[in-house]
Tab-separated table of C-alpha atoms and ligand atoms in Angstrom:
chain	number	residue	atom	x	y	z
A	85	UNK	CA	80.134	110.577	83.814
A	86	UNK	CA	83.512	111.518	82.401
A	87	UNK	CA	85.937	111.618	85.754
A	88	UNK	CA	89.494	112.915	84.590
A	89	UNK	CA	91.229	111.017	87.231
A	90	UNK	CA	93.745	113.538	88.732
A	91	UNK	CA	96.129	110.445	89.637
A	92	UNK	CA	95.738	107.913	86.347
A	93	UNK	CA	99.025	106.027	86.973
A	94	UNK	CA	98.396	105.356	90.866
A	95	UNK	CA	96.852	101.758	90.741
A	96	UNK	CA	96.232	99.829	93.902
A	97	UNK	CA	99.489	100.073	96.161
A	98	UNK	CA	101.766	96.705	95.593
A	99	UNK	CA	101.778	96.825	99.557
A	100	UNK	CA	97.863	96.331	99.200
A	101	UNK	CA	98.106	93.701	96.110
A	102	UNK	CA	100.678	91.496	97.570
A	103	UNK	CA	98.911	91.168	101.100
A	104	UNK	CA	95.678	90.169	99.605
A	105	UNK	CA	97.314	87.917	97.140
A	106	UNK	CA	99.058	86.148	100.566
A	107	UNK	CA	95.812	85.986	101.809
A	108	UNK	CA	94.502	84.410	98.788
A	109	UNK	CA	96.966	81.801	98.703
A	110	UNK	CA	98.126	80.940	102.059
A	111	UNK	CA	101.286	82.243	101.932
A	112	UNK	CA	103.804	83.686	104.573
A	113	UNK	CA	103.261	87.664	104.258
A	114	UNK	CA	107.004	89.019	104.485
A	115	UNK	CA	105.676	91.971	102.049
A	116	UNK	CA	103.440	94.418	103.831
A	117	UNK	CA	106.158	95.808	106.874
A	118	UNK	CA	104.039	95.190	109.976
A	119	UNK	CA	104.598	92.509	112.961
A	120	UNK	CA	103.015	89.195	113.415
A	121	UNK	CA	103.229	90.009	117.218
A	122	UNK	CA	101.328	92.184	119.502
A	123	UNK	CA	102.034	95.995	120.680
A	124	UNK	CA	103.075	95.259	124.639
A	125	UNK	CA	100.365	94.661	127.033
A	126	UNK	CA	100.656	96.926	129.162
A	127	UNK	CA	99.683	99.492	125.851
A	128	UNK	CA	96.454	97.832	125.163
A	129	UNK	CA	95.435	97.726	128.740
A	130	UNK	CA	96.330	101.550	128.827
A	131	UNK	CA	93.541	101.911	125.533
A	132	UNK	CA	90.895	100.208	127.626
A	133	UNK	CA	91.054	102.641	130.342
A	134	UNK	CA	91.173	105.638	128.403
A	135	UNK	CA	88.486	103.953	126.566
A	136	UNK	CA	86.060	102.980	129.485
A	137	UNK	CA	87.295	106.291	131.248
A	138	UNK	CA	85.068	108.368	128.908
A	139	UNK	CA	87.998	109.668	126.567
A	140	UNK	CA	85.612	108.736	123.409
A	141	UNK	CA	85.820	112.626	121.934
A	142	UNK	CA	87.513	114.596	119.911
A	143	UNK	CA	91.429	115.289	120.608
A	144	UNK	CA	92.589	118.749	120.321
A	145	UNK	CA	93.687	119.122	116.564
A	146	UNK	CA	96.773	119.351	117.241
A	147	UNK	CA	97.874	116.084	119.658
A	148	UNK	CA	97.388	115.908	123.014
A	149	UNK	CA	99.338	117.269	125.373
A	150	UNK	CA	100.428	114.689	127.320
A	151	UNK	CA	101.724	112.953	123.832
A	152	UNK	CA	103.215	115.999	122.376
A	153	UNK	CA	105.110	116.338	126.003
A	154	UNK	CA	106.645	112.796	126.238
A	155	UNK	CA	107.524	113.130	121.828
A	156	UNK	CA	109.456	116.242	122.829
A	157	UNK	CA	111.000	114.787	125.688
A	158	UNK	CA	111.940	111.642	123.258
A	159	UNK	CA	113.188	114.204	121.019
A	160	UNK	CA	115.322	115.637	123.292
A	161	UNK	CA	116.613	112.330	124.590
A	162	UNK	CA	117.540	111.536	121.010
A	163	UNK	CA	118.881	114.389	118.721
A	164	UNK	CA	119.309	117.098	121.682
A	165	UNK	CA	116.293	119.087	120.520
A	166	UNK	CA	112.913	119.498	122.460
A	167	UNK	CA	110.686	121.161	119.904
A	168	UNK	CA	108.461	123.342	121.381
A	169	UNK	CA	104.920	121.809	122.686
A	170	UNK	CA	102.307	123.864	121.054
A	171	UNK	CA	104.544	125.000	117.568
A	172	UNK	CA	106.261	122.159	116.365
A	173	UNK	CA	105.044	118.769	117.335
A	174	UNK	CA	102.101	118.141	115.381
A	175	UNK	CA	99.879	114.373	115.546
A	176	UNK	CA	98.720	112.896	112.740
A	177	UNK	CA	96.998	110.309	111.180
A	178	UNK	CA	99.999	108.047	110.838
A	179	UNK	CA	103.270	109.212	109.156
A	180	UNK	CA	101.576	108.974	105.612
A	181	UNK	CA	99.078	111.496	106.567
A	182	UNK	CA	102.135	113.912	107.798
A	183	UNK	CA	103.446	113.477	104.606
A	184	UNK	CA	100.721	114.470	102.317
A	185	UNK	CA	99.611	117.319	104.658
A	186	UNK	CA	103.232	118.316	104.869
A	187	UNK	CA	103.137	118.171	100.879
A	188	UNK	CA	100.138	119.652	100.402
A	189	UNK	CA	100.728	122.800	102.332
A	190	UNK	CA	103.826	123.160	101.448
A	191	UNK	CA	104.141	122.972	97.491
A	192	UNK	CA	102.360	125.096	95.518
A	193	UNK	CA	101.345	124.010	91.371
A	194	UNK	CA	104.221	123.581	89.343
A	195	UNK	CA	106.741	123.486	91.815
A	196	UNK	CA	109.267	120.660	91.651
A	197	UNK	CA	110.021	118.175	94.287
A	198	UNK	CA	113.473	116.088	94.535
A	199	UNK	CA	112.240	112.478	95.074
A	200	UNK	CA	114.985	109.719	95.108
A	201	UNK	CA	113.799	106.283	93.656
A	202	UNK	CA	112.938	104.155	94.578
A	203	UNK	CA	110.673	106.220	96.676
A	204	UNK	CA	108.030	105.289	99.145
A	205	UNK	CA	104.822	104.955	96.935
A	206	UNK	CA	102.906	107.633	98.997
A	207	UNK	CA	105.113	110.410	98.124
A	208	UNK	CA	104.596	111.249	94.350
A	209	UNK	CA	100.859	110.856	94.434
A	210	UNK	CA	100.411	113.341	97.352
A	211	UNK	CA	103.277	115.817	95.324
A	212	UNK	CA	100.408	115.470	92.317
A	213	UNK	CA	97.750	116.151	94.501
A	214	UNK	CA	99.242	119.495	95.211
A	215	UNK	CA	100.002	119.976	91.214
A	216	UNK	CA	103.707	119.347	91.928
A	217	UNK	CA	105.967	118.152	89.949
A	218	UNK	CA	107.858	114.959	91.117
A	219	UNK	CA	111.388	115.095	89.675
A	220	UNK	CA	112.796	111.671	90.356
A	221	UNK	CA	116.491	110.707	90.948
A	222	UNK	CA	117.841	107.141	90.536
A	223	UNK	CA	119.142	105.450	93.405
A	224	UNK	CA	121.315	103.204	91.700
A	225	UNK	CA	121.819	99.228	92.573
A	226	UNK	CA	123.410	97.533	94.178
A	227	UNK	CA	124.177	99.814	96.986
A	228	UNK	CA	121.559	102.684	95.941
A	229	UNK	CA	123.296	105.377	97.107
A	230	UNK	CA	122.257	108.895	97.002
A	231	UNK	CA	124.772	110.769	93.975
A	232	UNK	CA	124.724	114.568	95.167
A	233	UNK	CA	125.989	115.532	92.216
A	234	UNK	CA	123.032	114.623	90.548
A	235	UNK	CA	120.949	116.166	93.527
A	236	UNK	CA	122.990	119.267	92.887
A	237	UNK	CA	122.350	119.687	89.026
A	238	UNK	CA	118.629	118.973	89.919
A	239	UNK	CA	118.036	122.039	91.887
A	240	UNK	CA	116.190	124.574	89.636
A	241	UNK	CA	114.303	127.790	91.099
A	242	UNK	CA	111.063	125.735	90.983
A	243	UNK	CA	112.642	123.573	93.606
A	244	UNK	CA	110.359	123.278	96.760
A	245	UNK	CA	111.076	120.650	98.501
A	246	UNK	CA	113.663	117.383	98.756
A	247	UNK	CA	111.983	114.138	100.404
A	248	UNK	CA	114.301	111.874	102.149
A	249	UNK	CA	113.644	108.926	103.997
A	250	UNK	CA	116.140	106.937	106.151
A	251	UNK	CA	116.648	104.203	107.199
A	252	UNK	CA	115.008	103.511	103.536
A	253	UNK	CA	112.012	101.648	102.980
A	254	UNK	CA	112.639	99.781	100.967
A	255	UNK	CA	116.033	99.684	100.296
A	256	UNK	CA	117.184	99.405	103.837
A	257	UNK	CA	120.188	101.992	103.464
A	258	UNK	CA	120.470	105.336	105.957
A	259	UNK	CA	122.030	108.302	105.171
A	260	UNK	CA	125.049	109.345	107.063
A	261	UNK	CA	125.169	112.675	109.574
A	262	UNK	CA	127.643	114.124	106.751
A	263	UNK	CA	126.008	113.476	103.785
A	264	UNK	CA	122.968	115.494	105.417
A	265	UNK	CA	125.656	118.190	105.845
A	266	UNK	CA	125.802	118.153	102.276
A	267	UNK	CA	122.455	118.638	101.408
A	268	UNK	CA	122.157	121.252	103.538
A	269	UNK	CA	125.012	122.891	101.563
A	270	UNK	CA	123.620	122.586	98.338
A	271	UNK	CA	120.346	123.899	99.959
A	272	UNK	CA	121.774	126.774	101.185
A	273	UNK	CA	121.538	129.547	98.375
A	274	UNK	CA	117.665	128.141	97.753
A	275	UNK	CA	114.053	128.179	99.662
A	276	UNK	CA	113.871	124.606	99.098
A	277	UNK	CA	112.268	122.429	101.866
A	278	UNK	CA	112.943	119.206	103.086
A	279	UNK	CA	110.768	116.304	104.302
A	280	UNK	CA	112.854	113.854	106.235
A	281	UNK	CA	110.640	109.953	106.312
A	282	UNK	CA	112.492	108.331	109.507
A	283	UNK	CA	109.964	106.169	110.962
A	284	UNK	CA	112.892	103.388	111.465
A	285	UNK	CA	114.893	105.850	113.368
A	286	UNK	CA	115.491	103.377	116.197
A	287	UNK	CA	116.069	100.180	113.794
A	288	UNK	CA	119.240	100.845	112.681
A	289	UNK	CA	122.192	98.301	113.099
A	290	UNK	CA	125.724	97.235	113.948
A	291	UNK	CA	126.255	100.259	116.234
A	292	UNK	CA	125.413	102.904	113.874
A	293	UNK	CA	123.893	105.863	115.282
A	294	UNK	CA	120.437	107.418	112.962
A	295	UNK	CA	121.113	111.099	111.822
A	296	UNK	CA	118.201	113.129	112.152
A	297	UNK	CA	116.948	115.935	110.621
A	298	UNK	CA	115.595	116.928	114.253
A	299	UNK	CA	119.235	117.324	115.084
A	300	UNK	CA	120.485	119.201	112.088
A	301	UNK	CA	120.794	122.946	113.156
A	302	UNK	CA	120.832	124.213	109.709
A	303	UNK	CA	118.200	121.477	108.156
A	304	UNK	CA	115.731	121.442	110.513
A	305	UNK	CA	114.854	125.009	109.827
A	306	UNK	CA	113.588	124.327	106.807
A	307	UNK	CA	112.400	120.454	107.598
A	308	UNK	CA	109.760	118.476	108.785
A	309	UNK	CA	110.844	114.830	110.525
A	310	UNK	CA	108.119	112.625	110.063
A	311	UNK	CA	107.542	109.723	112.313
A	312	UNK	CA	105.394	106.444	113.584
A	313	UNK	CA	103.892	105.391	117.015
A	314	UNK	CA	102.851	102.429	114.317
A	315	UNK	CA	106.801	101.453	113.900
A	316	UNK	CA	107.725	101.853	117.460
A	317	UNK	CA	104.924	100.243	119.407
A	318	UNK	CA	104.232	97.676	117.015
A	319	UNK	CA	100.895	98.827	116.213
A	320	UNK	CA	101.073	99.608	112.447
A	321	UNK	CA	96.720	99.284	113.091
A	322	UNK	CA	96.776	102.215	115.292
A	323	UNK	CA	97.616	104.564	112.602
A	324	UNK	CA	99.325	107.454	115.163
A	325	UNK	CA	102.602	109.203	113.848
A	326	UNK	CA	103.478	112.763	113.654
A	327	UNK	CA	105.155	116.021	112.295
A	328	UNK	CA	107.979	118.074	113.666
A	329	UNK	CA	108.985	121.202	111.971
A	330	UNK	CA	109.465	124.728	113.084
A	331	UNK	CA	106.704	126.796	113.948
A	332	UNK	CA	106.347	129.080	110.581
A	333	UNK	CA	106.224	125.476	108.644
A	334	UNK	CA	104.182	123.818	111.138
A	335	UNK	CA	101.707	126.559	110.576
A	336	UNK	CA	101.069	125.714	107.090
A	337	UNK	CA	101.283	121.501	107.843
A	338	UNK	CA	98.452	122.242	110.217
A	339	UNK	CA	95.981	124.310	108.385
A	340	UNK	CA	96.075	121.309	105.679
A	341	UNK	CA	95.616	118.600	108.554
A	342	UNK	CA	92.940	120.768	110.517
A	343	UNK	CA	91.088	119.985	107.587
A	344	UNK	CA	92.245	116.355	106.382
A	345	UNK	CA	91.860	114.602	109.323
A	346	UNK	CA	90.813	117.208	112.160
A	347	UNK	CA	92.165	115.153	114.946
A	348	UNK	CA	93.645	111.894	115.404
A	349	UNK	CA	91.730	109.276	117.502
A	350	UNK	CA	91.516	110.842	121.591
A	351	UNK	CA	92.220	107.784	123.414
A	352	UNK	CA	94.794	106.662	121.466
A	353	UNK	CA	96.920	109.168	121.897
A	354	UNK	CA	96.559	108.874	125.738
A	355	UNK	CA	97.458	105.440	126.393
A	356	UNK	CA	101.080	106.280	123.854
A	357	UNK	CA	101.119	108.802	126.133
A	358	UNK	CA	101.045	107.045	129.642
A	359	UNK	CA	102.767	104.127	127.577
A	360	UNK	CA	105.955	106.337	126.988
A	361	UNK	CA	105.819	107.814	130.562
A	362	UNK	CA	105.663	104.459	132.485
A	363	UNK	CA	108.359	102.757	130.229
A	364	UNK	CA	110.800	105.374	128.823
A	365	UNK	CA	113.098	102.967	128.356
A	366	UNK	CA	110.749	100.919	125.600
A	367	UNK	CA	112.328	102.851	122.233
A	368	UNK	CA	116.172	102.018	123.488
A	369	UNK	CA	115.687	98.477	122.905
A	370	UNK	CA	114.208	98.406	119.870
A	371	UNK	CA	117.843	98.489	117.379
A	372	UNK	CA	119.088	95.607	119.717
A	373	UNK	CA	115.140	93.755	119.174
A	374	UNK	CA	115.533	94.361	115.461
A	375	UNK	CA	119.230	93.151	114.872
A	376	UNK	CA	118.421	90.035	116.564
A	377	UNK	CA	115.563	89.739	114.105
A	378	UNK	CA	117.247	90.403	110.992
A	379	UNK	CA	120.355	88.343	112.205
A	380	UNK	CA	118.307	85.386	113.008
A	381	UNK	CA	116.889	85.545	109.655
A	382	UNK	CA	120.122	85.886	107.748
A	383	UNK	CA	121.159	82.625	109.510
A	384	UNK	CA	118.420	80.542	108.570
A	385	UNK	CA	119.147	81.747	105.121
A	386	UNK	CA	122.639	80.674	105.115
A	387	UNK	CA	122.287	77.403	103.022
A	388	UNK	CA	119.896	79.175	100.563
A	389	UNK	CA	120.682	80.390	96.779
A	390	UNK	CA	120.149	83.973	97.707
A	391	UNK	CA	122.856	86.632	98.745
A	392	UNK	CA	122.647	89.503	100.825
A	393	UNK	CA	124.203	92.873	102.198
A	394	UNK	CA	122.606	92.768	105.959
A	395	UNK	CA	119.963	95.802	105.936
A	396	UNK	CA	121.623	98.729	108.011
A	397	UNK	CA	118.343	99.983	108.697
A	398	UNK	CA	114.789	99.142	108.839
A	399	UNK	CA	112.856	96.046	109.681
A	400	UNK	CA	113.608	94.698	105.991
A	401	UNK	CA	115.883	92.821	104.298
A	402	UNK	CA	116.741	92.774	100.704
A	403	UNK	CA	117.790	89.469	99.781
A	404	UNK	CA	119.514	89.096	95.965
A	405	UNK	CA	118.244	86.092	93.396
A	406	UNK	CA	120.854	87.000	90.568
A	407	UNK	CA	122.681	83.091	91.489
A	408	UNK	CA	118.816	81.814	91.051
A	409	UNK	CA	117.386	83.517	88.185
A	410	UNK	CA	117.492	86.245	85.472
A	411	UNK	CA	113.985	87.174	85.509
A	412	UNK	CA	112.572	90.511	86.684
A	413	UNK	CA	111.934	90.928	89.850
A	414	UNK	CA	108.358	91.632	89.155
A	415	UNK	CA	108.092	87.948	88.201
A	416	UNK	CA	110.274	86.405	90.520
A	417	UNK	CA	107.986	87.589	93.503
A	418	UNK	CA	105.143	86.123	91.654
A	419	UNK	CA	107.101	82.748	91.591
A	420	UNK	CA	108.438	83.174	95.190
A	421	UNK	CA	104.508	83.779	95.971
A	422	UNK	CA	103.126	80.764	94.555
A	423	UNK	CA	106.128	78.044	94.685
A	424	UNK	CA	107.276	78.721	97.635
A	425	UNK	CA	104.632	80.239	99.587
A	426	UNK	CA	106.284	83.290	100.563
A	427	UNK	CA	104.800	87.197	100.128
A	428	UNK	CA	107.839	89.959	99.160
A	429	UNK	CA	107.876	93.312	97.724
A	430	UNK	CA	109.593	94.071	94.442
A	431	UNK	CA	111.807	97.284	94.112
A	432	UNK	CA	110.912	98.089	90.385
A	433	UNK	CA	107.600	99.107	91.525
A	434	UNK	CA	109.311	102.298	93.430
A	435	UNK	CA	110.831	103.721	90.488
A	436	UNK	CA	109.481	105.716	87.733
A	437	UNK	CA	112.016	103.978	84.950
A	438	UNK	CA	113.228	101.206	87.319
A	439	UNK	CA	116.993	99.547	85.952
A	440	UNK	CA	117.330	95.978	86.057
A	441	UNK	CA	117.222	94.687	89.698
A	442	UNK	CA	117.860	91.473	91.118
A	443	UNK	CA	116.470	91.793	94.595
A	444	UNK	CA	113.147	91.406	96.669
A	445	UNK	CA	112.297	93.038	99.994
A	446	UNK	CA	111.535	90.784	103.096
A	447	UNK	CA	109.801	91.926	106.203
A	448	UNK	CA	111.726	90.083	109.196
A	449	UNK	CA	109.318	91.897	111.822
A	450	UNK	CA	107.578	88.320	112.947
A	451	UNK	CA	108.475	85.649	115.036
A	452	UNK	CA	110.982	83.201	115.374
A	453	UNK	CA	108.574	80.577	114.153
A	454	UNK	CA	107.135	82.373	110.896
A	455	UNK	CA	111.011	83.595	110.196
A	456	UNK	CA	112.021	79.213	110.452
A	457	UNK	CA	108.910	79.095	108.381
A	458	UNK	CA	109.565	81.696	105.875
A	459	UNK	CA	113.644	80.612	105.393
A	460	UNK	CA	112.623	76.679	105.236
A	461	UNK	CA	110.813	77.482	102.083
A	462	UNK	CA	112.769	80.257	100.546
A	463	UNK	CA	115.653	77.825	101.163
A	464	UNK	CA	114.167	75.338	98.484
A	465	UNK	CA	114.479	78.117	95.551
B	556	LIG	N1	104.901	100.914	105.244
B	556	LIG	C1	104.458	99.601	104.915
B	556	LIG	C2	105.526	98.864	104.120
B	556	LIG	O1	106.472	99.430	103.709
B	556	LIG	C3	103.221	99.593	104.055
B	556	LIG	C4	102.064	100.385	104.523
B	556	LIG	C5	100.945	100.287	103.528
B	556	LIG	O2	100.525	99.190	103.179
B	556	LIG	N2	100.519	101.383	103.021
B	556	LIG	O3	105.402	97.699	103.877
């Protein structure tokens, strides 16, 4: 058969190909972003008696109410806006599957969409699934900050849509409350859209505050906040995020997901639910959790060859090998694999024409014990 692939350049994701190749060799896996420790007990107890309760069919397409009630409520405890139940809050198949429905209802063939690399791997194959066209802007390192000049110049009348994400996976930086103000700005004169990626919305650091586009009067009319149950329960497995937009986009996001994934797994959603009701308290300590996490890390690293700015977001750390090496950081992963036993993520991999970058992503959601582990080793490089 002759299959034109409609995505040739997507191989497998590098999340995907350094995990297995950590499994292959026995390494420490600080690449693929999820925890080495459990979502809270109390959670998984919750599952079991939704479970054995009978809750074993299909959700309502849209959420549940009882979870669409306690994310507005979050929302409002937030960013000061409680999006209405039934026409903004929609459940989804973790935040990647808000994404591409978001995309895919939202940009129509040969429409552009303003993507800032690096960028999250899911978003330029879901803007080709919809025949978009991804127009990528260069973060540039060391501090890849977002240049709205260039974001300005970029704006054609085939603009659709901007994709942000922050905190930034995975280059750890957040975008400031007035540099949103200024996208809205140069937004203003066009029917662009924006998708804002803020699944680390509560790990952010050193007593910074996340801007979201939840809160943003002018933004939010013409956004969609994606988030995770997967970041903030430490349950990356359960695959439960969700999609909150006004109701004229929401429309659109949900006749795509109606038909992607229908519904998103019933008793799930219930024990999130209870979860957040009986411990409302649970996404306030996560910056402080986090900090600790990434500070603790840091220290350990202290004798090591590597330098660092300390993420201001996230649950990753970039950590810099320019005093080590020259190679690419491709390559230097691969040697940090299999000398030292220790899974990262390369940057280069995010951008379409990547520049010449000295640092690798770290994961420093796990344990005291696989951090000691992980900084013992990356110490002898
Ligand atoms: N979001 C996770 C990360 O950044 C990866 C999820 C995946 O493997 N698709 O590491």
């Amino acid at each position: 058969m002759n299959i034109r692939s409609k995505l040739p350049h997507i191989g497998t994701t590098i999340f995907t190909v350094m995990t297995n190749r950590a499994r292959e060799l026995g390494a420490i896996n600080l690449a693929q972003g999820f925890p080495d420790y459990d979502a809270p007990t109390r959670l998984k107890d919750l599952l079991a008696l939704h479970v054995a309760a009978g809750q074993n069919q299909y959700a309502p397409m849209i959420g549940v109410a009882e979870l669409r009630e306690q994310i507005a409520l979050k929302l409002g405890a937030s960013y000061g806006r409680v999006p209405n139940l039934d026409s903004e809050i929609t459940v989804t198949l973790g935040a990647t599957e808000a994404i591409f429905s978001a995309v895919v209802s939202l940009v129509h063939p040969g429409e552009e969409v303003i993507l800032f690399d690096p960028s999250y791997d899911s978003y330029a194959p879901a803007v080709i699934s919809a025949g978009g066209r991804p127009i990528h802007i260069p973060l540039d390192p060391p501090k890849f900050q977002i240049d709205w000049d260039r974001v300005r110049a970029a704006i054609t009348p085939r603009t659709r849509l901007v994709m942000i994400n922050t905190p930034h996976n995975p280059v750890t930086t957040v975008i400031p409350r007035k540099e949103l103000d200024i996208l809205a700005e140069i937004l203003r004169p066009t029917d662009a859209l924006v998708i804002s990626d803020e699944v680390y919305e509560h790990m952010i650091y050193d007593g910074a505050r996340h801007a979201s586009i939840v809160e943003h009067p002018e933004l939010y009319e013409r956004g969609v906040g994606v988030f995770s149950f997967g970041k903030t329960m430490h349950a990356t497995g359960w695959r439960v995020g969700y999609a909150v937009a006004p109701p004229d986009i929401t429309r659109e996001i949900r006749r795509v997901h109606q038909f992607n994934t229908f519904s998103i797994a019933h008793p799930l959603q219930l024990a999130i639910a209870d979860f957040l009701k009986e411990v409302p308290e649970h996404n306030a300590g996560l910056g402080a959790f986090y900090q600790a996490k990434r500070d603790r890390f840091l220290e350990l690293l202290r004798n090591s060859s590597f330098s660092w700015t300390p993420a201001a977001g996230s649950y990753f750390q970039l950590l810099d090998f320019s005093a080590i090496t020259r190679q690419s950081d491709v390559d230097f992963a691969d040697r940090v694999l299999r000398e030292a036993g220790v899974a990262s993520i390369p940057i280069s991999p995010f951008y379409v024409s990547p520049p010449k970058l000295s640092v690798l992503r770290f994961c420093f959601a796990k344990n005291d014990s696989t951090l000691e582990e992980a900084a013992e080793r990356l110490c002898k490089l």
